[in-house]
Short mmCIF file of C-alpha atoms in Angstrom, two decimals:
data_model
loop_
_atom_site.label_atom_id
_atom_site.label_comp_id
_atom_site.label_asym_id
_atom_site.label_seq_id
_atom_site.Cartn_x
_atom_site.Cartn_y
_atom_site.Cartn_z
CA MET P 170 47.93 124.19 121.28
CA THR P 171 47.55 124.55 117.91
CA ALA P 172 49.49 127.98 116.05
CA THR P 173 45.79 129.32 115.78
CA GLN P 174 44.81 129.39 119.02
CA ARG P 175 48.36 130.61 119.60
CA ARG P 176 48.44 132.99 117.67
CA GLN P 177 44.79 134.18 119.01
CA ALA P 178 46.27 134.42 122.54
CA VAL P 179 49.48 136.22 121.35
CA THR P 180 46.89 138.86 119.68
CA TYR P 181 44.64 139.12 122.76
CA LEU P 182 48.02 139.43 125.57
CA HIS P 183 48.55 142.53 122.68
CA ASP P 184 45.97 143.91 122.50
CA GLY P 185 43.21 142.98 125.37
CA ARG P 186 46.49 143.34 128.01
CA HIS P 187 48.98 145.55 125.92
CA ALA P 188 52.01 142.87 126.64
CA ARG P 189 54.20 143.71 124.23
CA VAL P 190 54.73 141.54 121.17
CA THR P 191 57.98 139.58 122.27
CA HIS P 192 56.88 139.56 125.47
CA ALA P 193 53.44 137.94 124.63
CA CYS P 194 55.34 135.49 122.07
CA ARG P 195 57.47 134.31 125.38
CA LEU P 196 54.26 133.20 127.59
CA VAL P 197 52.59 131.63 125.20
CA GLY P 198 55.75 129.73 123.30
CA MET P 199 55.42 131.07 119.89
CA SER P 200 57.88 132.49 118.46
CA ARG P 201 57.84 136.43 116.56
CA ALA P 202 58.34 135.33 113.21
CA SER P 203 56.43 132.14 112.72
CA TYR P 204 53.42 134.98 114.95
CA ALA P 205 54.00 137.82 111.78
CA TYR P 206 54.16 135.60 109.35
CA ARG P 207 50.35 136.16 107.47
CA SER P 208 49.65 133.36 104.53
CA GLU P 209 49.78 134.60 100.70
CA ARG P 210 46.80 132.56 100.69
CA ALA P 211 44.45 134.30 101.89
CA VAL P 212 45.18 136.95 98.59
CA ARG P 213 44.84 134.08 96.31
CA ASP P 214 41.48 132.90 97.48
CA ALA P 215 39.58 135.79 97.48
CA PRO P 216 39.09 136.36 94.05
CA VAL P 217 37.43 132.70 94.03
CA ARG P 218 35.57 133.49 96.87
CA ALA P 219 33.90 136.72 95.39
CA ARG P 220 33.38 134.66 92.15
CA LEU P 221 31.96 132.34 94.06
CA ARG P 222 30.22 133.61 96.10
CA ALA P 223 28.52 135.60 93.39
CA LEU P 224 27.24 131.64 91.66
CA ALA P 225 25.92 130.85 94.49
CA GLU P 226 23.50 134.30 94.33
CA LEU P 227 22.40 133.40 90.98
CA HIS P 228 22.54 129.06 91.99
CA PRO P 229 20.61 129.00 95.12
CA ARG P 230 20.47 125.44 94.32
CA TRP P 231 23.46 124.56 93.40
CA GLY P 232 25.95 122.24 95.36
CA ALA P 233 29.79 122.08 95.30
CA PRO P 234 30.98 119.74 91.81
CA ARG P 235 28.77 121.85 90.00
CA LEU P 236 30.27 125.36 91.44
CA HIS P 237 33.31 123.95 90.87
CA TRP P 238 32.76 123.47 86.50
CA CYS P 239 31.65 126.47 86.15
CA LEU P 240 34.86 127.81 88.15
CA GLU P 241 37.12 125.23 85.74
CA ARG P 242 35.40 126.61 83.03
CA GLU P 243 36.62 130.04 83.54
CA GLY P 244 39.62 129.53 84.17
CA LEU P 245 39.52 130.04 88.45
CA VAL P 246 40.26 127.40 89.96
CA GLN P 247 41.87 123.48 89.08
CA ASN P 248 42.23 121.67 91.95
CA HIS P 249 37.71 120.38 93.44
CA LYS P 250 39.29 119.97 96.49
CA ARG P 251 39.90 123.72 97.21
CA THR P 252 36.70 124.45 95.27
CA GLU P 253 34.89 122.47 98.35
CA ARG P 254 37.90 124.27 100.55
CA LEU P 255 36.40 128.21 99.80
CA TYR P 256 33.29 126.04 100.05
CA ARG P 257 33.02 124.89 103.70
CA LEU P 258 34.53 128.33 103.89
CA GLU P 259 32.04 130.57 102.74
CA GLY P 260 29.22 128.63 104.42
CA LEU P 261 27.71 127.63 101.03
CA LEU P 262 26.29 124.13 102.08
CA VAL P 263 22.53 123.30 100.83
CA ARG P 264 20.10 122.30 102.69
CA ARG P 265 19.02 118.77 101.74
CA ARG P 266 14.79 118.28 100.94
CA ARG P 267 14.10 115.04 102.53
CA ARG P 268 12.07 112.88 100.04
CA ARG P 269 10.30 109.91 100.64
CA ARG P 270 12.38 106.51 98.72
CA ILE P 271 10.10 103.94 97.34
CA PRO P 272 12.31 101.31 96.26
CA GLN P 273 11.15 100.12 92.33
CA LEU P 274 12.34 98.13 89.93
CA ARG P 275 13.49 99.37 86.44
CA VAL P 276 12.99 98.69 82.72
CA GLU P 277 16.26 99.67 80.98
CA ARG P 278 15.19 100.95 78.10
CA PRO P 279 19.21 101.05 75.34
CA VAL P 280 20.63 104.06 75.78
CA PRO P 281 19.63 106.62 72.89
CA LEU P 282 22.46 107.43 70.80
CA GLN P 283 21.76 110.33 68.06
CA PRO P 284 19.19 113.61 69.18
CA ASN P 285 15.66 113.39 68.67
CA GLU P 286 16.04 109.66 69.01
CA ARG P 287 13.99 109.37 71.65
CA TRP P 288 12.35 111.85 73.24
CA SER P 289 10.43 111.69 77.01
CA LEU P 290 7.59 113.22 78.17
CA ASP P 291 5.40 114.19 81.63
CA PHE P 292 3.98 116.91 83.15
CA VAL P 293 4.66 118.40 86.04
CA HIS P 294 1.65 121.05 88.59
CA ASP P 295 2.80 124.16 90.93
CA ARG P 296 0.17 126.95 91.97
CA LEU P 297 0.06 130.59 91.21
CA ALA P 298 0.73 133.44 93.52
CA ASP P 299 -3.36 133.50 93.40
CA GLY P 300 -3.16 129.78 94.02
CA ARG P 301 -4.90 129.23 90.57
CA PRO P 302 -3.29 125.90 89.32
CA ILE P 303 -0.17 125.20 86.55
CA ARG P 304 -0.12 122.63 84.70
CA ILE P 305 3.98 122.17 82.84
CA LEU P 306 4.54 119.56 80.16
CA THR P 307 7.98 118.89 79.91
CA VAL P 308 9.66 117.85 77.28
CA VAL P 309 13.35 115.64 77.15
CA ASP P 310 15.62 114.41 74.72
CA ASP P 311 17.00 110.97 76.08
CA CYS P 312 20.03 111.24 73.94
CA THR P 313 21.81 114.62 75.18
CA ARG P 314 19.24 115.63 77.80
CA GLU P 315 18.27 118.68 75.71
CA CYS P 316 15.03 120.68 76.83
CA PRO P 317 13.08 121.32 73.41
CA ARG P 318 10.18 122.51 75.50
CA LEU P 319 8.21 124.35 78.51
CA THR P 320 4.57 124.26 78.00
CA VAL P 321 2.58 126.16 80.82
CA ASP P 322 -0.93 126.60 81.51
CA HIS P 323 -3.43 126.72 83.84
CA SER P 324 -4.96 123.30 81.31
CA LEU P 325 -3.56 121.46 79.31
CA PRO P 326 -5.61 117.92 77.42
CA SER P 327 -4.25 116.35 74.87
CA VAL P 328 -5.54 118.78 71.87
CA ARG P 329 -3.16 121.40 73.66
CA VAL P 330 0.22 119.12 74.58
CA ILE P 331 -0.91 117.61 70.31
CA GLU P 332 -0.80 122.14 69.63
CA ALA P 333 2.62 122.15 71.36
CA LEU P 334 4.62 119.37 69.79
CA ASP P 335 3.31 119.96 65.85
CA ASP P 336 4.45 123.75 66.97
CA LEU P 337 8.23 121.79 68.10
CA ALA P 338 8.15 120.13 64.70
CA THR P 339 8.36 123.14 62.97
CA GLU P 340 11.94 124.04 64.64
CA ARG P 341 13.05 120.62 65.01
CA PRO P 342 12.59 117.81 64.14
CA LEU P 343 9.93 114.87 66.42
CA PRO P 344 11.64 112.08 67.33
CA ALA P 345 10.69 108.01 66.05
CA ARG P 346 9.90 107.76 69.89
CA LEU P 347 8.58 109.28 72.88
CA VAL P 348 8.28 107.87 76.15
CA CYS P 349 4.75 108.83 78.07
CA ASP P 350 2.77 107.83 81.48
CA HIS P 351 -0.64 106.35 80.86
CA GLY P 352 -1.99 109.57 82.29
CA ALA P 353 -5.47 110.77 79.72
CA GLU P 354 -3.26 112.70 77.91
CA PHE P 355 -1.06 110.25 76.33
CA ALA P 356 -3.42 107.44 76.16
CA SER P 357 -6.89 109.15 74.57
CA ARG P 358 -7.63 108.79 71.11
CA ALA P 359 -6.63 112.15 69.27
CA PHE P 360 -3.38 111.27 70.90
CA LEU P 361 -2.67 107.71 69.84
CA SER P 362 -4.08 109.18 66.11
CA TRP P 363 -2.15 111.39 66.19
CA ALA P 364 1.37 109.69 67.09
CA ARG P 365 0.46 107.17 64.46
CA LEU P 366 0.49 109.81 62.10
CA ARG P 367 3.66 111.18 62.82
CA GLY P 368 5.10 107.75 62.39
CA ILE P 369 5.68 107.98 66.19
CA THR P 370 6.32 104.85 68.98
CA LEU P 371 5.12 105.55 71.76
CA ASP P 372 6.21 103.82 74.43
CA PHE P 373 4.14 103.71 77.20
CA ILE P 374 5.54 103.19 80.26
CA ARG P 375 4.04 100.57 83.31
CA PRO P 376 1.51 102.06 85.73
CA GLY P 377 2.49 103.12 88.59
CA LYS P 378 6.03 103.19 88.08
CA PRO P 379 8.05 106.53 87.41
CA THR P 380 10.94 105.25 87.50
CA ASP P 381 10.96 103.49 83.77
CA ASN P 382 11.11 106.93 82.99
CA ALA P 383 13.92 107.31 84.74
CA TYR P 384 15.73 111.34 82.34
CA ILE P 385 12.68 112.83 82.84
CA GLU P 386 12.77 112.25 86.44
CA SER P 387 15.77 113.58 86.78
CA PHE P 388 14.54 116.37 84.92
CA ASN P 389 11.98 117.56 86.68
CA GLY P 390 13.41 117.68 89.68
CA LYS P 391 15.86 119.68 88.91
CA PHE P 392 12.87 122.24 86.85
CA ARG P 393 11.41 121.64 90.36
CA ASP P 394 14.34 122.51 92.80
CA GLU P 395 16.09 125.40 90.56
CA CYS P 396 12.77 127.32 89.58
CA LEU P 397 9.35 126.53 90.64
CA ASN P 398 10.82 126.36 94.67
CA GLU P 399 13.09 129.03 93.62
CA GLN P 400 10.29 131.40 91.62
CA TYR P 401 6.56 133.32 92.72
CA PHE P 402 4.22 133.34 89.83
CA LEU P 403 2.30 136.20 90.05
CA THR P 404 0.86 135.43 86.91
CA LEU P 405 0.43 133.18 83.65
CA ASP P 406 2.43 135.18 81.61
CA ASP P 407 4.90 135.69 84.29
CA ALA P 408 5.46 131.70 84.77
CA ARG P 409 6.17 131.54 81.33
CA MET P 410 8.62 133.89 81.11
CA LEU P 411 10.23 132.89 84.79
CA ILE P 412 10.04 129.33 82.72
CA GLU P 413 11.17 129.67 79.67
CA ARG P 414 14.10 131.61 80.65
CA TRP P 415 15.03 128.63 83.12
CA ARG P 416 15.17 126.82 79.85
CA GLN P 417 17.77 128.46 77.84
CA HIS P 418 19.82 128.73 81.14
CA TYR P 419 19.11 125.19 81.47
CA ASN P 420 19.75 123.81 77.80
CA ARG P 421 23.43 126.10 77.08
CA VAL P 422 24.61 127.06 80.28
CA ARG P 423 24.26 124.58 83.12
CA PRO P 424 26.99 121.46 83.24
CA HIS P 425 25.25 118.99 83.50
CA SER P 426 26.70 115.93 84.73
CA ALA P 427 25.54 113.24 82.39
CA LEU P 428 27.73 114.89 79.68
CA HIS P 429 30.93 115.88 81.02
CA HIS P 430 29.76 118.79 82.77
CA GLN P 431 28.55 120.59 79.62
CA PRO P 432 25.13 122.32 79.00
CA PRO P 433 23.07 120.01 76.72
CA ALA P 434 22.53 122.07 73.98
CA VAL P 435 26.56 122.68 73.75
CA TYR P 436 27.12 118.46 74.41
CA ALA P 437 24.18 118.61 71.10
CA LYS P 438 25.99 120.08 69.30
CA GLN P 439 28.54 117.79 68.57
CA PHE P 440 27.04 115.56 66.75
CA ILE P 441 26.08 118.03 64.59
CA ASN P 442 29.67 119.51 63.79
CA GLN P 443 30.17 115.13 63.44
CA LEU P 444 28.09 114.71 60.37
CA GLY P 445 28.78 115.99 56.45
CA PRO P 446 28.11 118.92 55.73
CA GLU P 447 24.92 118.28 52.87
CA LEU P 448 23.44 115.65 56.34
CA ARG P 449 23.87 118.49 59.38
CA VAL P 450 21.77 121.04 57.24
CA LEU P 451 19.04 118.24 56.95
CA LYS P 452 19.78 117.75 60.26
CA GLN P 453 19.48 121.02 61.33
CA GLY P 454 15.72 121.91 59.34
#
């Protein structure tokens, strides 16, 4: 019989059978001092468990590692084993969504070393509450993992994609290379002409091989799991507002495992801080 079981037996004899504590301890074979002892761990863990529950409620699709990074950043914990223990005690295990995986060979591309060196583009589909479909143009910086823009509309032809990228060019410089698939929007004459005029190289992946564009596929998975599957869009404006809110949180708050547990925006600032004052102004402009 374990110590916990002995303690429960003594409590039952004392509360249920009205036996004296000393007599109940003697029957169970447990010292009275051991029964009276109360661990201080529960008191120390109370604020951490409360914050852990709050974070899990705010981000229901986050697992123990990502929640631990947030608690560690707030100075509440240091050892990940403590977070995992409390995570199990709170019953916060995330249910896995089963996905069909098809093994495919990847085409290795050089890892970009600077922001705005290479972006990846793709489309994600969803529906409004009334059943009308919407499309989202996703854009990811392959170096910093930032998402510069999420364009939401009912239809996104190549002209609309060009407008979105031209509008984004007013905020930050466009990359020298874009990775995309052979969709009609990216393979159209209008988009090819736009890329040529902008001096941008289009790096098309192999047909039917989405794993060639691993950065955007990884982002799309997080985007669908943490945003699209968790939100209920009433109108197109409602979808734009909620999706933009998630994008800001993803860039500024959400820790990224590939960036030493830093948010993409924080990681991107390190590159700007490494530049000289003159180059820094040019880079930000």
